[in-house]
Short mmCIF file of C-alpha atoms in Angstrom, two decimals:
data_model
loop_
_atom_site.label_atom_id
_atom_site.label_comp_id
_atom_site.label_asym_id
_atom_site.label_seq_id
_atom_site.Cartn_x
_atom_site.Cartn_y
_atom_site.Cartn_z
CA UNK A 1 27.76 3.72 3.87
CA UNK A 2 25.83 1.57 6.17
CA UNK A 3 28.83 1.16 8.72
CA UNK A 4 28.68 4.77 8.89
CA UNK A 5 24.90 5.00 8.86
CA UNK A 6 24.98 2.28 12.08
CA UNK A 7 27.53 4.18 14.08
CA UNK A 8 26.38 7.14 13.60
CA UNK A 9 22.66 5.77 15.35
CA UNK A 10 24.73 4.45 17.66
CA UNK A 11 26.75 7.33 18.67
CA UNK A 12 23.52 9.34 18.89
CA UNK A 13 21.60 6.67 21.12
CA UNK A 14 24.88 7.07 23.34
CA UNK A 15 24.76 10.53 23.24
CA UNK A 16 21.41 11.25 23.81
CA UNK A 17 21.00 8.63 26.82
CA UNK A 18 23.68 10.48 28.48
CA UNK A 19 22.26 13.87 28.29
CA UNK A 20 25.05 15.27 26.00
CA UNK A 21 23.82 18.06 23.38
CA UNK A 22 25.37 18.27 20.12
CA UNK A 23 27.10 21.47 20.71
CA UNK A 24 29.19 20.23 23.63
CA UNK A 25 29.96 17.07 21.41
CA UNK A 26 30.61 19.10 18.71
CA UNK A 27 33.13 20.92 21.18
CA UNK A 28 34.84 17.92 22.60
CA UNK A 29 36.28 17.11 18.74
CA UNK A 30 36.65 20.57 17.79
CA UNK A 31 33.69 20.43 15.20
CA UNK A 32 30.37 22.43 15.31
CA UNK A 33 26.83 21.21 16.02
CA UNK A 34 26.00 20.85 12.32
CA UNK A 35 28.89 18.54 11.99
CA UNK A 36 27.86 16.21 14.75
CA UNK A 37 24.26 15.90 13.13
CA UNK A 38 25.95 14.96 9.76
CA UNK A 39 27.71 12.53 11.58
CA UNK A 40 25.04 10.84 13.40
CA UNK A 41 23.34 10.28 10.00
CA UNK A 42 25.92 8.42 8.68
CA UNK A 43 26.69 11.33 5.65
CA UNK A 44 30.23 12.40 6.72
CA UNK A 45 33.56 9.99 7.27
CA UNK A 46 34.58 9.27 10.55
CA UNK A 47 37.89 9.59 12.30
CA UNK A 48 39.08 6.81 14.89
CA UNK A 49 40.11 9.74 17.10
CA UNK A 50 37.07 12.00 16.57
CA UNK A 51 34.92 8.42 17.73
CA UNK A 52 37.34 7.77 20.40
CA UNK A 53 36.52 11.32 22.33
CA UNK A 54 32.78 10.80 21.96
CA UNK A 55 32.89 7.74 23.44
CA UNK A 56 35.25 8.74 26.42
CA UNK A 57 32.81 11.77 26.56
CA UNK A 58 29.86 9.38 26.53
CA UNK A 59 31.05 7.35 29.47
CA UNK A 60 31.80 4.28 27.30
CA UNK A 61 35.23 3.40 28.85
CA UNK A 62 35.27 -0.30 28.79
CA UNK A 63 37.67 -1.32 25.66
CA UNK A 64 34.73 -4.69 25.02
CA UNK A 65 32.49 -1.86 24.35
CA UNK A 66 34.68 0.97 22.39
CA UNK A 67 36.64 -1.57 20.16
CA UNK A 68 33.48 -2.60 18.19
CA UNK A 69 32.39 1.18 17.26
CA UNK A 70 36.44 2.53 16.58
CA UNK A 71 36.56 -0.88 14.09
CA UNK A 72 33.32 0.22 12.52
CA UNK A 73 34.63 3.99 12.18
CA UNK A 74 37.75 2.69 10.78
CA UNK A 75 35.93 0.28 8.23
CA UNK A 76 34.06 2.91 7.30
CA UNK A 77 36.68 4.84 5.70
CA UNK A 78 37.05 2.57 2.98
CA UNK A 79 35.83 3.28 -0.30
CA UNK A 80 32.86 1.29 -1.77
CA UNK A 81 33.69 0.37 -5.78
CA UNK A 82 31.33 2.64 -7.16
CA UNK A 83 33.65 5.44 -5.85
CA UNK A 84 35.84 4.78 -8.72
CA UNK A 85 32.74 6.01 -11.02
CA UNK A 86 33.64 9.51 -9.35
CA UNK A 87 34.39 10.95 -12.06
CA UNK A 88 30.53 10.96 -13.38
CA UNK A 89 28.79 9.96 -10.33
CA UNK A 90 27.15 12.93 -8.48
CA UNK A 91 28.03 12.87 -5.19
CA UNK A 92 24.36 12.63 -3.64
CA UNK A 93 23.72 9.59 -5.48
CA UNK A 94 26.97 7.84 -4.19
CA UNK A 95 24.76 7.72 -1.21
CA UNK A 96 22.18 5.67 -2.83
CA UNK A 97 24.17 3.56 -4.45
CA UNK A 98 25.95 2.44 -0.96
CA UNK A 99 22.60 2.46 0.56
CA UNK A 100 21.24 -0.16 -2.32
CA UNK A 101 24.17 -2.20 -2.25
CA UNK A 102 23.78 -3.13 1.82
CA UNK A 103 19.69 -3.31 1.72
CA UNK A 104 18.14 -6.29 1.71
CA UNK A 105 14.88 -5.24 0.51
CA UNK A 106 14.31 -2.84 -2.26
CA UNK A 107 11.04 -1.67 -2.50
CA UNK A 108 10.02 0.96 -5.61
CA UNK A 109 8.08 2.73 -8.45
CA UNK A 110 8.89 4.19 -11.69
CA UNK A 111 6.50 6.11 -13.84
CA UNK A 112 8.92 7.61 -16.28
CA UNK A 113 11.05 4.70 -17.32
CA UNK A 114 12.53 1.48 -16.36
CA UNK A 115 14.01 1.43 -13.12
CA UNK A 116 18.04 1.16 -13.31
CA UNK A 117 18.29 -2.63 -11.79
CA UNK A 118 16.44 -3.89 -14.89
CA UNK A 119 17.53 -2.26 -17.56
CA UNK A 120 19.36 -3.52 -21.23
CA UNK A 121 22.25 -1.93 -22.09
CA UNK A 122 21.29 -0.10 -24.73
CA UNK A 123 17.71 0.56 -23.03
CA UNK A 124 20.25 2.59 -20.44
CA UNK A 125 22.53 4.13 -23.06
CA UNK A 126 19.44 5.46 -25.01
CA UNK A 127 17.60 6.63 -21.45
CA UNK A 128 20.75 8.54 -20.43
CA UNK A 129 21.16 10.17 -23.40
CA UNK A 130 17.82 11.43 -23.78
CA UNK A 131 18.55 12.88 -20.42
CA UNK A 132 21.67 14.27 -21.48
CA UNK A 133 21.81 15.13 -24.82
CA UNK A 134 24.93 17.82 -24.33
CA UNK A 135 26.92 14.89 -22.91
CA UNK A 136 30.06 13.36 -24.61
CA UNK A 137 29.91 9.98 -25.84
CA UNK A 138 32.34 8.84 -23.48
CA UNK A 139 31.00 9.86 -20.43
CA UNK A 140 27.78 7.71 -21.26
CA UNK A 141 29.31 5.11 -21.69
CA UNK A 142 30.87 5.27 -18.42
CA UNK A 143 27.20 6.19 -16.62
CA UNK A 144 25.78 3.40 -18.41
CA UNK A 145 28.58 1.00 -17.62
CA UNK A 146 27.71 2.17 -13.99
CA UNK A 147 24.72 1.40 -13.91
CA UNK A 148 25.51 -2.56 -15.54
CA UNK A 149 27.61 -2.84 -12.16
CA UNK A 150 24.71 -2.01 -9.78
CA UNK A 151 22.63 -4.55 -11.90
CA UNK A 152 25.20 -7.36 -10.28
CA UNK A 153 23.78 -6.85 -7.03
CA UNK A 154 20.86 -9.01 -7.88
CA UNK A 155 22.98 -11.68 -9.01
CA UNK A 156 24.91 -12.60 -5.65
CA UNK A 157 24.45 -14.99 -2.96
CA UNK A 158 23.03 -12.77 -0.54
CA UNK A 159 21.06 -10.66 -3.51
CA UNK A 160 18.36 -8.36 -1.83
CA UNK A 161 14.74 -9.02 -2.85
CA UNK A 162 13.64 -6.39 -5.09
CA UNK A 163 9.65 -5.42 -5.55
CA UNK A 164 9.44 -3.25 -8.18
CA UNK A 165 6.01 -1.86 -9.51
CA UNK A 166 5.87 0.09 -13.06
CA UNK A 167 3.36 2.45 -14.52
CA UNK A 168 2.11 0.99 -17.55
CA UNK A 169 3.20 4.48 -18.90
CA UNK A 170 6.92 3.33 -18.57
CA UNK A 171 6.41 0.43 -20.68
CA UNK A 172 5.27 2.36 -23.69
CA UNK A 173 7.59 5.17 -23.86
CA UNK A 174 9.88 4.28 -26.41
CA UNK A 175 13.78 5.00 -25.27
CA UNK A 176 15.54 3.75 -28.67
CA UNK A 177 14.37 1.80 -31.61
CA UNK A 178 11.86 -0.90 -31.71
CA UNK A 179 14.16 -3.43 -31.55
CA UNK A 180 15.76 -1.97 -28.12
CA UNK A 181 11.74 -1.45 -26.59
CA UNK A 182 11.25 -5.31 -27.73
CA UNK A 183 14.58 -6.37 -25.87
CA UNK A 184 13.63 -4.65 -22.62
CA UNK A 185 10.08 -5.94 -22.59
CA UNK A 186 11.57 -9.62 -22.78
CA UNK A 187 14.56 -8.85 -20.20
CA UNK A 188 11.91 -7.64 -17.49
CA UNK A 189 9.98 -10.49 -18.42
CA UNK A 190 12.46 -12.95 -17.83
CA UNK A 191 13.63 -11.39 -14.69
CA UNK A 192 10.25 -11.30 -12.98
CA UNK A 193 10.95 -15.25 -13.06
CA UNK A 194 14.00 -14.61 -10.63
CA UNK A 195 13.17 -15.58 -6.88
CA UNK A 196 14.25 -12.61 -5.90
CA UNK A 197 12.75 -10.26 -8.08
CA UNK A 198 8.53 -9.14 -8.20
CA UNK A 199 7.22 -6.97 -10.74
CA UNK A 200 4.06 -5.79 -11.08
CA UNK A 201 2.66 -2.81 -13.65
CA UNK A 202 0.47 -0.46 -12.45
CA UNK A 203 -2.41 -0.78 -15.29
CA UNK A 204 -3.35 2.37 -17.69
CA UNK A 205 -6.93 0.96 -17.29
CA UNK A 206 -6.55 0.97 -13.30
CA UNK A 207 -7.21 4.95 -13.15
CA UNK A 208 -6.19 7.28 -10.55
CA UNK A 209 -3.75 5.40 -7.72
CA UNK A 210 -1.72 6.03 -4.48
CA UNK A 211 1.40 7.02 -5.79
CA UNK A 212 -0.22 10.24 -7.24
CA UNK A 213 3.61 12.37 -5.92
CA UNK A 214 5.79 9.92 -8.32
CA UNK A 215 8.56 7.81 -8.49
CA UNK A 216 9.78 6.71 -5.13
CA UNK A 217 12.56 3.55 -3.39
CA UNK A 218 12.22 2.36 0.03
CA UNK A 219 15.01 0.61 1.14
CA UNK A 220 15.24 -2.10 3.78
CA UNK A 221 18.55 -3.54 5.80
CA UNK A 222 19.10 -6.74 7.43
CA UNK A 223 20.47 -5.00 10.81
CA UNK A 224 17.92 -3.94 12.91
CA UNK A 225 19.52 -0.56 14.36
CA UNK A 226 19.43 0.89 11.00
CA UNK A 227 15.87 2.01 10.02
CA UNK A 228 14.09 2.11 6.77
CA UNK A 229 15.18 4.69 4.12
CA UNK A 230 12.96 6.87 1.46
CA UNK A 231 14.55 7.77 -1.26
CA UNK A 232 13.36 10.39 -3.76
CA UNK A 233 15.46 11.67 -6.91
CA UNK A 234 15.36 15.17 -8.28
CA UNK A 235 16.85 16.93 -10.89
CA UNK A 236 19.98 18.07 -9.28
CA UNK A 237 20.08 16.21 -5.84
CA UNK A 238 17.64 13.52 -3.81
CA UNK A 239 15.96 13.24 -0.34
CA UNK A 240 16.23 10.80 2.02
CA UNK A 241 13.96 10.17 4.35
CA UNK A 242 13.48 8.48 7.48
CA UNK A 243 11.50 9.60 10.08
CA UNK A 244 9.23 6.53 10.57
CA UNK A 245 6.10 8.72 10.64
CA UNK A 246 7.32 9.47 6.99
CA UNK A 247 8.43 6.14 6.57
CA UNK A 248 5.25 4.69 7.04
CA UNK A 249 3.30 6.99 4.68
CA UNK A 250 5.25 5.60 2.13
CA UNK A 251 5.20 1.95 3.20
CA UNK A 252 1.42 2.19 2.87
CA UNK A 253 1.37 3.97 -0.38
CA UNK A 254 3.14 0.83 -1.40
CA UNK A 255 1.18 -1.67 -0.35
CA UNK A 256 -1.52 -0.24 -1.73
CA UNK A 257 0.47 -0.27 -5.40
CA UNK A 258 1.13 -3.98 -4.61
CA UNK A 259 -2.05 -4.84 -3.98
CA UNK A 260 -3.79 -2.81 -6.96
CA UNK A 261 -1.67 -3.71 -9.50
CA UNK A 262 -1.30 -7.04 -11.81
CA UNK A 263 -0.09 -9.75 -10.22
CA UNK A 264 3.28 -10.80 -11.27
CA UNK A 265 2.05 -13.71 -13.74
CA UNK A 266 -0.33 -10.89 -15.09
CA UNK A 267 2.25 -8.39 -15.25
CA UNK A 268 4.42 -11.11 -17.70
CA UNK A 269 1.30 -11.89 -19.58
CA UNK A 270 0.75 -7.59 -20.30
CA UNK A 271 4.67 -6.83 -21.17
CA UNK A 272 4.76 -9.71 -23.75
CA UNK A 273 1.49 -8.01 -25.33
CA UNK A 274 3.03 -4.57 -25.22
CA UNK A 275 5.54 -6.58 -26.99
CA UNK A 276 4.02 -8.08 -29.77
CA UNK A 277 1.75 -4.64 -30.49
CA UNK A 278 4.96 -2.26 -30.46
#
């Protein structure tokens, strides 16, 4: 997702410095204008070929230059391992899930539950079935099982650092039994120890705040071509956004939740209590 996301920037920096529209690039591979967009922001595949013309068309003829982009479009192509989750994965969340996995910074809120990177096992299995209560057994399991496999992104070597700040509202809305509330509170706990995670709640007692439009993710990558994305769930599909005038709003909405919520240490001190009065 992010090879496709950088060579598609690239392709349009190239495209645009040479004057080219997006109908005659369309018309050099024998695509329309609509395609080309979808291209350049890294949400379609890309064939060697189809890069190959551009590039000629774009001037770039020196092989030094060309063989870095074709190997990008060609690396592309190959399928990230959430793809085999297909089968109950809706297609515009395979983008976030590709997006998450490169970024190197996740920055977020959550108002209605726990977000998905810290979440218990059965915390998840009872949160997606209260979300989908028509849904077989089986293909819970496999959503939940899912989302266990995202979780091990903040386990490697080269984890991203997630900030994560939670409404005090998600702490208290029971998804399970008491038991599975008490686990979840004492798995967040213990996480906001990790060096790479930060959690902060958003107190009931703090009043109105920023994020007033809900539940949002910001992600961040390590390579500097590729800007920052906002991403925003709804019922049936998601936004993403980045426009850095949109960007921004955003990135000051949450620094503004950062700074006005508990501090981490005070964030571990009001879960445990949430715990013990449950």
């Amino acid at each position: 997702m992010v090879r496709r996301i950088l060579l598609g920037s690239q392709l349009r920096r190239l495209r645009e410095s040479r004057g080219v529209t997006r109908e005659a690039a369309g018309y050099s591979i024998r695509a329309s204008e609509s395609k080309i967009s979808r291209m350049e922001l890294g949400r379609v595949s890309f064939k060697a070929r189809d890069v190959a013309d551009l590039l000629t068309l774009y001037g770039v003829t020196d092989e030094a230059e060309r063989e870095p982009l074709l190997n990008l479009a060609r690396e592309s192509s190959i399928a990230g391992w959430w793809h085999s989750y297909g089968d109950v994965l809706p297609s515009w969340f395979q983008t976030y899930v590709g997006l998450e996995g490169a970024a190197s910074r996740i920055d977020t809120y959550e108002v209605q539950f726990v977000h998905g990177l810290l979440q218990t096992e059965d915390y998840a299995h009872a949160v997606v079935a209260s979300g989908h209560r028509r849904m077989p057994g089986d293909e819970i399991d496999r959503r939940v099982a899912l989302r266990m496999e995202r979780q091990k992104l903040l386990l490697q070597e080269t984890a991203p650092h997630l900030r994560c700040v939670l409404d005090e509202a998600a702490l208290r809305r029971p998804f399970g039994s008491r038991e599975i509330m008490d686990e979840q509170l004492e798995h967040l706990a213990q996480l906001s120890e990790r060096p790479n995670v930060t959690l902060q709640v958003v107190p009931f007692d703090l009043g109105g705040h920023p994020a007033e439009s809900g539940a949002f993710t910001k992600l961040s990558f390590p390579e500097p071509e590729i800007p920052d994305v906002v991403y925003l769930e709804q019922l049936t599909g998601s936004l993403y956004l980045d426009k850095p005038e949109e960007v921004a709003e955003y990135t000051g909405v949450m620094d503004r939740l950062f700074n006005n919520s508990l501090s981490p240490a005070e964030t571990r001190d009001r879960l445990l209590r949430i715990r013990q009065l449950a």
